[in-house]
Coordinates of C-alpha atoms in Angstrom, one line a residue:
Chain P
X1 CA 27.8 -0.7 46.1
X2 CA 28.7 0.4 49.6
X3 CA 25.2 1.9 49.9
X4 CA 23.7 -1.6 49.6
X5 CA 23.2 -3.3 52.9
X6 CA 20.4 -5.0 54.8
X7 CA 17.8 -7.0 52.9
X8 CA 14.8 -4.7 52.8
X9 CA 16.2 -1.8 50.8
X10 CA 15.2 -1.2 47.3
X11 CA 18.0 -1.9 44.9
X12 CA 18.7 0.7 42.2
X13 CA 19.3 -1.7 39.3
X14 CA 19.9 1.1 36.8
X15 CA 22.9 2.2 38.7
X16 CA 24.4 -1.3 38.6
X17 CA 24.8 -1.1 34.9
X18 CA 27.9 1.1 35.2
X19 CA 29.7 -1.7 37.1
X20 CA 29.8 -3.6 33.8
X21 CA 32.5 -2.1 31.5
X22 CA 31.4 -4.1 28.4
X23 CA 28.0 -2.6 28.5
X24 CA 29.5 0.8 27.7
X25 CA 30.6 -0.3 24.3
X26 CA 28.9 0.2 21.0
X27 CA 28.1 -2.4 18.3
X28 CA 27.6 -1.4 14.7
X29 CA 27.3 2.2 15.8
X30 CA 24.6 1.5 18.5
X31 CA 24.8 1.2 22.2
X32 CA 25.0 -2.5 23.0
X33 CA 21.8 -4.3 24.1
X34 CA 23.1 -7.5 25.6
X35 CA 20.4 -10.1 25.8
X36 CA 22.4 -13.3 25.9
X37 CA 23.2 -13.8 29.5
X38 CA 21.8 -17.3 29.5
X39 CA 24.8 -18.2 27.3
X40 CA 27.3 -16.1 29.2
X41 CA 26.9 -13.1 31.5
X42 CA 29.1 -10.0 31.6
X43 CA 31.5 -9.3 34.4
X44 CA 31.5 -6.3 36.8
X45 CA 34.6 -4.4 37.7
X46 CA 34.5 -6.0 41.2
X47 CA 35.1 -9.4 39.6
X48 CA 37.7 -8.2 37.0
X49 CA 39.5 -6.2 39.7
X50 CA 39.6 -9.1 42.2
X51 CA 41.2 -11.4 39.5
X52 CA 43.7 -8.7 38.5
X53 CA 44.6 -7.9 42.1
X54 CA 45.1 -11.6 42.8
X55 CA 47.3 -12.0 39.7
X56 CA 49.3 -8.9 40.4
X57 CA 50.0 -9.5 44.1
X58 CA 49.3 -13.1 45.2
X59 CA 49.6 -15.7 42.5
X60 CA 51.4 -18.9 43.1
X61 CA 50.4 -22.6 42.8
X62 CA 48.0 -23.8 45.5
X63 CA 48.5 -26.7 48.0
X64 CA 52.2 -26.9 47.4
X65 CA 54.5 -24.1 48.4
X66 CA 55.3 -23.4 52.0
X67 CA 56.3 -19.8 51.2
X68 CA 54.1 -16.9 52.0
X69 CA 52.3 -16.1 48.8
X70 CA 51.7 -19.8 48.0
X71 CA 50.0 -20.1 51.4
X72 CA 48.1 -16.9 50.7
X73 CA 47.0 -18.2 47.2
X74 CA 45.8 -21.4 48.8
X75 CA 43.9 -19.4 51.3
X76 CA 42.2 -17.3 48.6
X77 CA 41.4 -20.4 46.6
X78 CA 39.9 -22.3 49.5
X79 CA 38.1 -19.2 50.7
X80 CA 36.3 -19.0 47.3
X81 CA 35.2 -22.6 47.8
X82 CA 33.7 -21.8 51.2
X83 CA 32.1 -18.7 49.8
X84 CA 30.4 -20.5 46.9
X85 CA 29.3 -23.3 49.2
X86 CA 27.7 -20.8 51.6
X87 CA 26.0 -19.1 48.7
X88 CA 24.1 -22.3 47.8
X89 CA 23.5 -23.4 51.4
X90 CA 26.0 -26.3 51.4
X91 CA 26.0 -27.9 54.9
X92 CA 29.8 -28.6 54.6
X93 CA 31.3 -26.1 52.1
X94 CA 34.9 -27.2 52.6
X95 CA 34.2 -30.8 51.6
X96 CA 31.2 -30.7 49.4
X97 CA 32.2 -28.0 46.8
X98 CA 34.2 -29.3 43.8
X99 CA 35.8 -27.0 41.2
X100 CA 35.9 -28.2 37.6
X101 CA 36.1 -26.5 34.2
X102 CA 32.4 -25.8 33.8
X103 CA 28.9 -27.2 34.6
X104 CA 29.3 -29.6 31.7
X105 CA 32.5 -31.1 33.2
X106 CA 30.7 -31.3 36.6
X107 CA 27.9 -33.4 35.1
X108 CA 30.4 -35.6 33.3
X109 CA 32.2 -36.0 36.6
X110 CA 29.1 -37.4 38.2
X111 CA 28.5 -39.8 35.3
X112 CA 32.1 -41.0 35.3
X113 CA 32.3 -41.5 39.1
X114 CA 28.9 -42.1 40.6
X115 CA 27.5 -43.5 37.3
X116 CA 30.3 -45.9 36.7
X117 CA 30.3 -47.1 40.3
X118 CA 26.6 -47.7 40.6
X119 CA 25.1 -48.2 37.1
X120 CA 25.3 -51.6 35.5
X121 CA 23.8 -53.4 32.5
X122 CA 20.0 -53.1 32.4
X123 CA 19.8 -50.2 34.9
X124 CA 17.7 -47.1 34.1
X125 CA 18.6 -43.4 34.1
X126 CA 15.7 -40.9 33.9
X127 CA 16.1 -37.6 32.1
X128 CA 13.7 -34.9 31.1
X129 CA 12.8 -33.7 27.5
X130 CA 14.0 -30.2 28.4
X131 CA 17.6 -31.0 29.3
X132 CA 20.7 -29.2 27.8
X133 CA 23.0 -31.5 25.9
X134 CA 25.4 -31.3 28.9
X135 CA 22.9 -33.2 30.9
X136 CA 22.0 -35.7 28.2
X137 CA 25.2 -36.7 26.4
X138 CA 27.2 -37.8 29.5
X139 CA 24.2 -40.2 30.2
X140 CA 24.1 -41.4 26.6
X141 CA 27.8 -42.2 26.9
X142 CA 27.4 -44.0 30.2
X143 CA 24.4 -45.9 28.8
X144 CA 26.4 -47.0 25.8
X145 CA 29.3 -48.1 28.0
X146 CA 27.2 -49.9 30.6
X147 CA 24.1 -51.0 28.6
X148 CA 21.7 -48.7 30.5
X149 CA 18.1 -47.7 29.6
X150 CA 17.2 -44.0 29.3
X151 CA 13.7 -42.9 30.1
X152 CA 12.4 -39.4 29.5
X153 CA 10.0 -37.2 31.5
X154 CA 7.8 -35.5 28.8
X155 CA 6.8 -31.9 28.7
X156 CA 3.4 -30.4 27.9
X157 CA 2.7 -27.7 25.3
X158 CA 3.3 -24.9 27.9
X159 CA 6.8 -26.2 28.5
X160 CA 6.1 -27.8 31.9
X161 CA 7.1 -31.3 32.9
X162 CA 4.3 -33.8 32.8
X163 CA 4.6 -35.5 36.2
X164 CA 1.5 -37.8 36.0
X165 CA 3.5 -40.9 35.2
X166 CA 6.7 -39.9 37.1
X167 CA 6.4 -42.7 39.6
X168 CA 6.3 -45.3 36.8
X169 CA 9.2 -43.6 35.0
X170 CA 11.2 -43.7 38.2
X171 CA 10.4 -47.3 39.1
X172 CA 13.7 -49.1 39.4
X173 CA 15.7 -46.1 38.2
X174 CA 19.2 -45.6 39.6
X175 CA 19.5 -41.9 38.8
X176 CA 17.4 -38.9 37.8
X177 CA 19.1 -36.0 35.9
X178 CA 17.1 -32.8 35.6
X179 CA 17.5 -29.1 35.1
X180 CA 16.3 -26.7 37.7
X181 CA 15.5 -24.2 34.9
X182 CA 15.3 -24.7 31.2
X183 CA 17.8 -22.7 29.2
X184 CA 15.2 -22.6 26.3
X185 CA 11.8 -22.4 27.9
X186 CA 12.7 -20.7 31.2
X187 CA 10.6 -23.2 32.9
X188 CA 11.3 -23.5 36.7
X189 CA 10.9 -27.2 37.6
X190 CA 9.4 -28.3 40.9
X191 CA 12.8 -29.8 41.8
X192 CA 11.9 -30.6 45.5
X193 CA 8.7 -32.5 44.6
X194 CA 10.5 -34.5 41.9
X195 CA 13.6 -35.2 44.0
X196 CA 11.4 -36.6 46.8
X197 CA 9.7 -39.0 44.4
X198 CA 13.1 -40.0 43.0
X199 CA 14.5 -40.7 46.4
X200 CA 11.4 -42.7 47.3
X201 CA 12.1 -44.8 44.2
X202 CA 15.7 -45.2 45.4
X203 CA 17.3 -43.0 42.7
X204 CA 20.0 -40.4 43.1
X205 CA 19.2 -36.9 41.8
X206 CA 21.6 -34.8 39.7
X207 CA 20.5 -31.3 39.1
X208 CA 21.7 -28.9 36.4
X209 CA 21.7 -25.5 38.1
X210 CA 23.5 -23.6 35.3
X211 CA 20.5 -21.4 34.6
X212 CA 18.9 -21.2 38.1
X213 CA 21.9 -20.5 40.4
X214 CA 22.7 -17.2 38.7
X215 CA 19.2 -15.9 38.9
X216 CA 17.4 -17.4 41.9
X217 CA 18.1 -17.9 45.6
X218 CA 19.5 -21.4 45.9
X219 CA 19.6 -23.7 49.0
X220 CA 20.7 -27.2 48.3
X221 CA 19.1 -28.5 51.4
X222 CA 15.6 -27.3 50.5
X223 CA 16.2 -28.3 46.8
X224 CA 16.5 -31.9 48.0
X225 CA 19.0 -33.0 45.3
X226 CA 22.1 -35.0 45.7
X227 CA 24.3 -33.2 43.2
X228 CA 24.1 -29.7 41.7
X229 CA 26.2 -28.4 38.9
X230 CA 26.7 -24.8 37.7
X231 CA 29.1 -22.5 35.9
X232 CA 30.8 -19.3 37.0
X233 CA 30.6 -17.6 33.7
X234 CA 26.8 -17.4 33.7
X235 CA 26.8 -15.8 37.2
X236 CA 29.0 -12.7 36.5
X237 CA 32.2 -14.7 37.0
X238 CA 34.9 -15.8 34.6
X239 CA 35.0 -18.7 32.1
X240 CA 37.1 -21.8 33.0
X241 CA 35.5 -22.7 36.3
X242 CA 32.4 -24.6 37.2
X243 CA 31.1 -25.9 40.5
X244 CA 29.8 -29.3 41.6
X245 CA 28.1 -29.5 44.9
X246 CA 27.5 -33.1 46.2
X247 CA 26.2 -34.5 49.4
X248 CA 29.2 -35.3 51.6
X249 CA 28.3 -39.0 52.1
X250 CA 28.0 -39.5 48.4
X251 CA 31.1 -37.7 47.4
X252 CA 33.3 -39.4 50.0
X253 CA 32.6 -42.9 48.7
X254 CA 33.3 -42.0 45.0
X255 CA 36.5 -42.9 43.1
X256 CA 38.6 -40.1 41.6
X257 CA 37.6 -38.5 38.3
X258 CA 40.8 -37.6 36.4
X259 CA 44.3 -38.7 37.6
X260 CA 47.3 -36.5 38.3
X261 CA 48.7 -34.2 40.9
X262 CA 46.6 -32.7 43.7
X263 CA 44.1 -35.6 43.7
X264 CA 46.5 -38.1 45.5
X265 CA 47.7 -38.7 49.0
X266 CA 50.4 -41.1 47.8
X267 CA 51.7 -42.6 44.6
X268 CA 53.8 -45.7 44.4
X269 CA 55.1 -48.0 41.6
X270 CA 52.3 -50.4 42.5
X271 CA 49.4 -47.9 42.7
X272 CA 48.2 -44.7 44.4
X273 CA 46.1 -43.5 47.2
X274 CA 43.5 -40.9 46.3
X275 CA 43.2 -37.6 48.3
X276 CA 40.3 -36.7 50.5
X277 CA 37.3 -34.9 49.0
X278 CA 37.0 -32.4 47.4
X279 CA 40.6 -32.4 46.0
X280 CA 40.1 -36.1 45.0
X281 CA 38.2 -34.7 42.0
X282 CA 40.5 -31.9 41.2
X283 CA 43.5 -33.3 39.3
X284 CA 46.2 -30.9 38.3
X285 CA 46.6 -27.2 39.0
X286 CA 43.0 -25.8 39.4
X287 CA 41.6 -22.5 38.0
X288 CA 42.9 -20.4 40.8
X289 CA 42.4 -16.9 39.4
X290 CA 39.0 -18.0 38.2
X291 CA 38.1 -19.2 41.7
X292 CA 39.0 -15.8 43.1
X293 CA 36.8 -14.2 40.4
X294 CA 33.9 -16.6 41.2
X295 CA 34.2 -15.7 44.8
X296 CA 34.0 -12.0 44.0
X297 CA 31.0 -12.7 41.7
X298 CA 29.2 -14.4 44.6
X299 CA 30.0 -11.4 46.9
X300 CA 28.6 -9.1 44.2
X301 CA 25.4 -11.1 43.9
X302 CA 25.1 -11.4 47.7
X303 CA 25.4 -7.6 48.1
X304 CA 22.4 -7.1 45.9
X305 CA 20.6 -10.1 47.2
X306 CA 19.3 -13.0 45.1
X307 CA 15.7 -12.2 46.2
X308 CA 16.0 -8.7 44.8
X309 CA 17.6 -10.0 41.6
X310 CA 14.8 -12.5 41.1
X311 CA 12.2 -9.8 41.7
X312 CA 13.9 -7.5 39.2
X313 CA 13.9 -10.3 36.6
X314 CA 10.3 -11.2 37.1
X315 CA 9.3 -7.6 36.6
X316 CA 11.5 -7.4 33.4
X317 CA 10.2 -10.7 32.0
X318 CA 6.6 -9.7 32.6
X319 CA 7.3 -6.4 30.8
X320 CA 9.0 -8.1 27.9
X321 CA 6.3 -10.7 27.3
X322 CA 3.7 -8.0 27.4
X323 CA 5.6 -5.7 25.1
X324 CA 6.4 -8.4 22.5
X325 CA 2.9 -9.7 22.5
X326 CA 1.3 -6.3 22.3
X327 CA 3.5 -5.2 19.4
X328 CA 3.6 -8.4 17.4
X329 CA 0.5 -10.4 18.4
X330 CA 0.3 -13.8 16.7
X331 CA 3.4 -13.0 14.6
X332 CA 5.5 -13.9 17.6
X333 CA 5.4 -17.2 19.5
X334 CA 7.1 -17.2 22.9
X335 CA 7.8 -20.7 24.3
X336 CA 7.4 -21.7 27.9
X337 CA 5.2 -20.7 30.8
X338 CA 3.0 -17.6 30.4
X339 CA 3.4 -16.5 34.0
X340 CA 6.8 -14.8 34.7
X341 CA 6.6 -16.0 38.3
X342 CA 6.8 -19.6 37.0
X343 CA 9.8 -19.0 34.7
X344 CA 13.2 -17.4 34.5
X345 CA 14.2 -14.5 32.3
X346 CA 14.8 -16.5 29.2
X347 CA 12.5 -15.8 26.2
X348 CA 12.8 -18.2 23.3
X349 CA 10.6 -17.2 20.4
X350 CA 9.9 -17.6 16.7
X351 CA 8.9 -14.6 14.7
X352 CA 6.6 -15.2 11.7
X353 CA 8.5 -17.4 9.3
X354 CA 11.7 -15.5 9.6
X355 CA 14.6 -17.8 10.5
X356 CA 16.2 -17.1 13.9
X357 CA 19.6 -16.8 12.2
X358 CA 18.2 -14.0 10.0
X359 CA 16.5 -12.3 13.0
X360 CA 19.8 -12.4 15.0
X361 CA 21.7 -11.0 12.0
X362 CA 19.4 -8.0 11.6
X363 CA 19.2 -7.4 15.4
X364 CA 23.0 -7.3 15.5
X365 CA 22.9 -4.4 13.1
X366 CA 21.2 -2.5 15.9
X367 CA 23.6 -3.7 18.6
X368 CA 21.1 -6.2 19.9
X369 CA 22.7 -9.5 20.9
X370 CA 20.4 -12.5 21.0
X371 CA 21.1 -16.1 20.5
X372 CA 19.8 -18.1 17.6
X373 CA 19.9 -21.8 17.2
X374 CA 19.0 -25.0 19.0
X375 CA 20.5 -23.9 22.3
X376 CA 22.2 -27.3 22.8
X377 CA 18.8 -28.8 23.4
X378 CA 18.0 -30.7 20.2
X379 CA 15.6 -33.3 21.8
X380 CA 13.6 -30.3 23.1
X381 CA 13.7 -28.6 19.8
X382 CA 12.2 -31.7 18.2
X383 CA 9.5 -31.9 20.8
X384 CA 8.7 -28.2 20.1
X385 CA 8.6 -29.0 16.4
X386 CA 11.2 -26.4 15.5
X387 CA 14.9 -26.5 14.3
X388 CA 15.8 -23.4 16.1
X389 CA 14.5 -20.4 18.0
X390 CA 15.8 -16.9 18.8
X391 CA 16.4 -16.3 22.4
X392 CA 16.6 -13.2 24.5
X393 CA 17.7 -13.7 28.1
X394 CA 18.1 -11.2 30.9
X395 CA 20.4 -10.6 33.8
X396 CA 20.3 -8.0 36.6
X397 CA 21.9 -5.4 34.4
X398 CA 19.1 -5.4 31.9
X399 CA 16.2 -3.0 32.0
X400 CA 13.0 -1.9 30.2
X401 CA 15.0 0.1 27.7
X402 CA 16.7 -3.1 26.5
X403 CA 13.3 -4.6 25.9
X404 CA 12.1 -1.6 24.0
X405 CA 15.2 -1.7 21.8
X406 CA 14.6 -5.4 21.2
X407 CA 11.0 -4.7 20.1
X408 CA 12.1 -2.0 17.7
X409 CA 14.9 -4.0 16.2
X410 CA 12.5 -7.0 15.8
X411 CA 10.1 -4.6 14.1
X412 CA 12.9 -3.6 11.7
X413 CA 13.7 -7.3 11.0
X414 CA 10.1 -7.9 10.3
X415 CA 10.0 -5.0 7.8
X416 CA 13.1 -6.3 6.1
X417 CA 11.8 -9.8 5.6
X418 CA 8.3 -8.7 4.7
Chain K
X1 CA 20.5 6.7 21.3
X2 CA 20.6 7.4 17.6
X3 CA 18.2 9.4 15.6
X4 CA 14.9 8.2 14.3
X5 CA 16.8 6.8 11.3
X6 CA 18.2 4.1 13.5
X7 CA 15.2 2.0 12.7
X8 CA 15.3 2.5 8.9
X9 CA 16.3 -0.9 7.5
X10 CA 17.4 0.8 4.3
X11 CA 20.3 2.4 6.1
X12 CA 21.8 -0.8 7.5
X13 CA 25.4 -0.7 6.2
X14 CA 26.6 -4.1 4.9
X15 CA 23.2 -5.7 5.0
X16 CA 22.6 -5.2 1.3
X17 CA 25.8 -7.2 0.6
X18 CA 24.4 -10.2 2.5
X19 CA 20.8 -10.0 1.6
X20 CA 21.0 -9.3 -2.1
X21 CA 17.7 -9.2 -4.1
X22 CA 18.4 -12.5 -5.9
X23 CA 19.0 -14.2 -2.5
X24 CA 15.8 -12.9 -1.1
X25 CA 14.0 -13.9 -4.3
X26 CA 15.3 -17.5 -4.0
X27 CA 14.5 -17.5 -0.3
X28 CA 10.9 -16.5 -0.9
X29 CA 10.4 -18.6 -4.0
X30 CA 12.7 -21.6 -3.7
X31 CA 13.4 -23.5 -6.9
X32 CA 13.3 -27.4 -7.2
X33 CA 11.7 -27.7 -3.8
X34 CA 10.8 -31.1 -2.5
X35 CA 12.1 -34.7 -2.6
X36 CA 12.5 -37.1 -5.5
X37 CA 11.4 -40.7 -4.9
X38 CA 14.4 -42.6 -3.5
X39 CA 15.4 -45.0 -4.8
X40 CA 15.8 -44.5 -7.7
X41 CA 17.0 -41.1 -6.7
X42 CA 19.9 -40.8 -4.2
X43 CA 19.0 -39.1 -0.9
X44 CA 21.5 -37.3 1.3
X45 CA 21.1 -35.2 4.5
X46 CA 23.2 -32.3 5.7
X47 CA 23.3 -30.7 9.1
X48 CA 24.5 -27.4 10.4
X49 CA 25.3 -28.2 14.0
X50 CA 25.7 -24.5 14.8
X51 CA 22.0 -23.7 14.2
X52 CA 20.3 -27.0 13.9
X53 CA 19.4 -26.5 10.2
X54 CA 18.9 -29.6 8.2
X55 CA 18.9 -30.0 4.4
X56 CA 17.8 -33.0 2.3
X57 CA 19.2 -33.2 -1.3
X58 CA 17.7 -35.9 -3.5
X59 CA 19.4 -36.2 -6.9
X60 CA 19.3 -38.4 -10.0
X61 CA 22.5 -39.0 -12.0
X62 CA 22.0 -40.4 -15.5
X63 CA 24.5 -40.8 -18.3
X64 CA 27.1 -38.9 -16.3
X65 CA 24.9 -35.9 -15.6
X66 CA 22.6 -34.6 -12.8
X67 CA 19.3 -35.3 -14.5
X68 CA 17.2 -34.0 -11.6
X69 CA 17.6 -32.6 -8.1
X70 CA 15.3 -31.5 -5.3
X71 CA 15.9 -29.6 -2.0
X72 CA 14.0 -30.2 1.2
X73 CA 14.6 -29.3 4.8
X74 CA 14.6 -26.0 6.7
X75 CA 17.1 -23.2 7.1
X76 CA 17.8 -19.5 7.1
X77 CA 17.5 -17.2 4.1
X78 CA 21.2 -17.8 3.2
X79 CA 21.2 -21.6 3.4
X80 CA 17.8 -21.8 1.6
X81 CA 18.7 -19.4 -1.2
X82 CA 22.1 -21.0 -1.7
X83 CA 20.5 -24.4 -2.0
X84 CA 17.9 -23.1 -4.4
X85 CA 20.5 -21.3 -6.6
X86 CA 22.6 -24.4 -6.5
X87 CA 19.8 -26.7 -7.7
X88 CA 19.1 -24.4 -10.6
X89 CA 22.8 -24.2 -11.5
X90 CA 23.5 -27.9 -11.5
X91 CA 20.3 -29.4 -12.9
X92 CA 21.1 -30.9 -16.3
X93 CA 24.8 -30.4 -16.0
X94 CA 27.4 -33.2 -16.4
X95 CA 28.8 -34.4 -13.1
X96 CA 32.3 -33.2 -14.0
X97 CA 31.0 -29.7 -14.5
X98 CA 29.0 -29.9 -11.3
X99 CA 32.1 -30.9 -9.3
X100 CA 34.0 -28.0 -10.9
X101 CA 31.2 -25.6 -9.9
X102 CA 31.2 -26.9 -6.3
X103 CA 35.0 -26.3 -6.3
X104 CA 34.6 -22.8 -7.7
X105 CA 31.8 -21.9 -5.3
X106 CA 33.6 -23.2 -2.2
X107 CA 36.7 -21.4 -3.5
X108 CA 34.8 -18.1 -3.6
X109 CA 33.8 -18.7 0.0
X110 CA 37.3 -19.6 1.3
X111 CA 39.3 -17.1 -0.8
X112 CA 37.3 -14.3 0.6
X113 CA 37.1 -15.8 4.0
X114 CA 40.9 -15.5 4.3
X115 CA 41.0 -11.9 3.1
X116 CA 38.3 -10.6 5.4
X117 CA 39.0 -7.2 6.9
X118 CA 38.2 -8.6 10.4
X119 CA 41.1 -7.0 12.2
X120 CA 42.4 -8.5 15.4
X121 CA 40.6 -11.8 15.6
X122 CA 43.6 -13.7 14.3
X123 CA 41.5 -16.0 12.2
X124 CA 42.6 -14.6 8.9
X125 CA 45.6 -16.9 8.8
X126 CA 43.8 -20.2 9.3
X127 CA 43.0 -21.0 5.7
X128 CA 46.4 -20.0 4.4
X129 CA 46.5 -22.9 1.9
X130 CA 43.1 -22.0 0.5
X131 CA 44.2 -18.4 0.0
X132 CA 46.0 -18.9 -3.2
X133 CA 44.7 -16.0 -5.2
X134 CA 42.5 -18.1 -7.4
X135 CA 40.6 -16.2 -10.0
X136 CA 36.9 -16.7 -9.5
X137 CA 35.2 -17.2 -12.8
X138 CA 32.2 -14.9 -12.4
X139 CA 30.7 -16.2 -15.6
X140 CA 30.8 -19.7 -14.4
X141 CA 29.1 -18.7 -11.2
X142 CA 26.4 -16.6 -12.8
X143 CA 23.7 -15.8 -10.3
X144 CA 25.6 -17.6 -7.6
X145 CA 28.0 -14.7 -7.5
X146 CA 25.2 -13.0 -5.5
X147 CA 26.3 -15.1 -2.5
X148 CA 29.8 -13.5 -2.6
X149 CA 28.7 -10.9 0.1
X150 CA 28.2 -13.8 2.6
X151 CA 31.9 -14.0 3.2
X152 CA 31.8 -10.7 5.0
X153 CA 29.8 -12.4 7.6
X154 CA 32.0 -15.4 8.6
X155 CA 29.4 -17.2 10.8
X156 CA 27.1 -17.3 7.8
X157 CA 29.5 -19.1 5.5
X158 CA 28.5 -22.5 6.8
X159 CA 24.9 -21.6 6.0
X160 CA 25.9 -20.9 2.3
X161 CA 28.0 -24.0 1.9
X162 CA 25.7 -26.5 3.6
X163 CA 23.8 -27.5 0.5
X164 CA 27.0 -27.7 -1.6
X165 CA 28.8 -30.0 0.9
X166 CA 25.7 -32.1 1.0
X167 CA 25.6 -32.3 -2.8
X168 CA 29.3 -33.2 -2.9
X169 CA 28.7 -36.0 -0.4
X170 CA 25.8 -37.3 -2.5
X171 CA 28.0 -37.4 -5.7
X172 CA 30.8 -39.1 -3.8
X173 CA 28.3 -41.7 -2.5
X174 CA 26.8 -42.3 -6.0
X175 CA 30.3 -42.6 -7.6
X176 CA 31.8 -44.7 -4.8
X177 CA 32.6 -48.3 -5.9
X178 CA 29.8 -50.6 -4.8

């Protein structure tokens, strides 16, 4: 990608596809059409090579050894932290970026530390109807433990949050948890506007960025939230590492999450003294190779430019919605906003009365990988009045050909279940 | 890209094992659909957490036999047809025979699950104890044998067994000491 520099050049997205080795394989005798990046994205050579190079030349445990490669490993690990922080506009990347297992663990971390410190019997936490289970269950657990009330921001039939009564919902609330982008509807929420109202009500704002950070330019300062969680494996990086960004003044007053090595300054028979942030929240040996991979993924995304990626995905989503609607008309129902500029590249749909499982099974015969199920958003499924949907989701390596293949495979599924 | 034949559903290898004509028939025209009034009927719900499918089995047991059964809920072609086939197979049968049928059906699923030719995924050893080469009585299964092909598609086995597990739970609840 050496030819890519500057911010005004046109990116040749078709040429990027060859960076992703998995996309060269076949499935059931067909070239793979990978349309499940909202579940997990594929990795480019640049990420795979960086991890392999680190493992082959540099690996040692971090923050411990005084010997050369241990110091180098620590430097690589902490450099990844800075890199990720810079990628999301963190004011103080070295202190505000916490590594955990995935976005889910990050959200649990906030519930267990901030939540347990600040939420007491009778307090209220506000969620939205479109949350992923990862941003619901930790709050259910905290609510059960502490005797909290949960309130829900409803959605309308187009999959947008209904904000008319938001101020009443936020009245007296301690915390608001919301997704930046729905993993089912694709809806992009007006996070800044909501966060400002939450802050005016005295609530802290926890944002789930698992779907938005990989696909949109992210700047935590302009988002206006207090915590932001996301996963590496949805942004071209490896599994096993997620990121929690938190405002420095909030993180620094929180108790530790898990106990163990790395998170302490001192341990005595009569107690322990926790480490400074961010290591206070990183008990035990962290995912070091994975951090290197995440850093490389961020570099890869930066080289292309998040604005370009967003523009590419809007174009592709517009094309897909038009192609599916043109071919299938009222036989297909696509959930979420109609305007691609108001949504991410996630298309959940139902197709006639064919069950999403059956759709996915037939599509797989043509090498087309789509998700079928409740997408870990059962409250949303109930609101939509369905048990499950099929979902096609895009990343920077998808193109119009993938959409055409989806349409043809769906046509075949329709013929099969006629 | 493949030839124009790529989009001919008739050529999909393996699909005919999964979507047998009997299965599609029961999917399109499910038998014993609905719910019995409960009580007196016993009502039990089953969930497939993988896909969100829900099934409701209502059944009446009289004089040691399943006198009536209804299936409600939503699901894919495999779970719906399996439930429909099950309802037809157990209605009017003594509970002891129904339990035997459940055992035989689940045996068919697990026996084949463990001998799948899915090289390299390492999962073939998991059900070692269920792999005793147990002869499946095809006569006892009747039309249910049509679901045998499901075992070639491991993620769909839970679809096929959902209604059976739900029925077994219902029988356990009915026969549990009050």
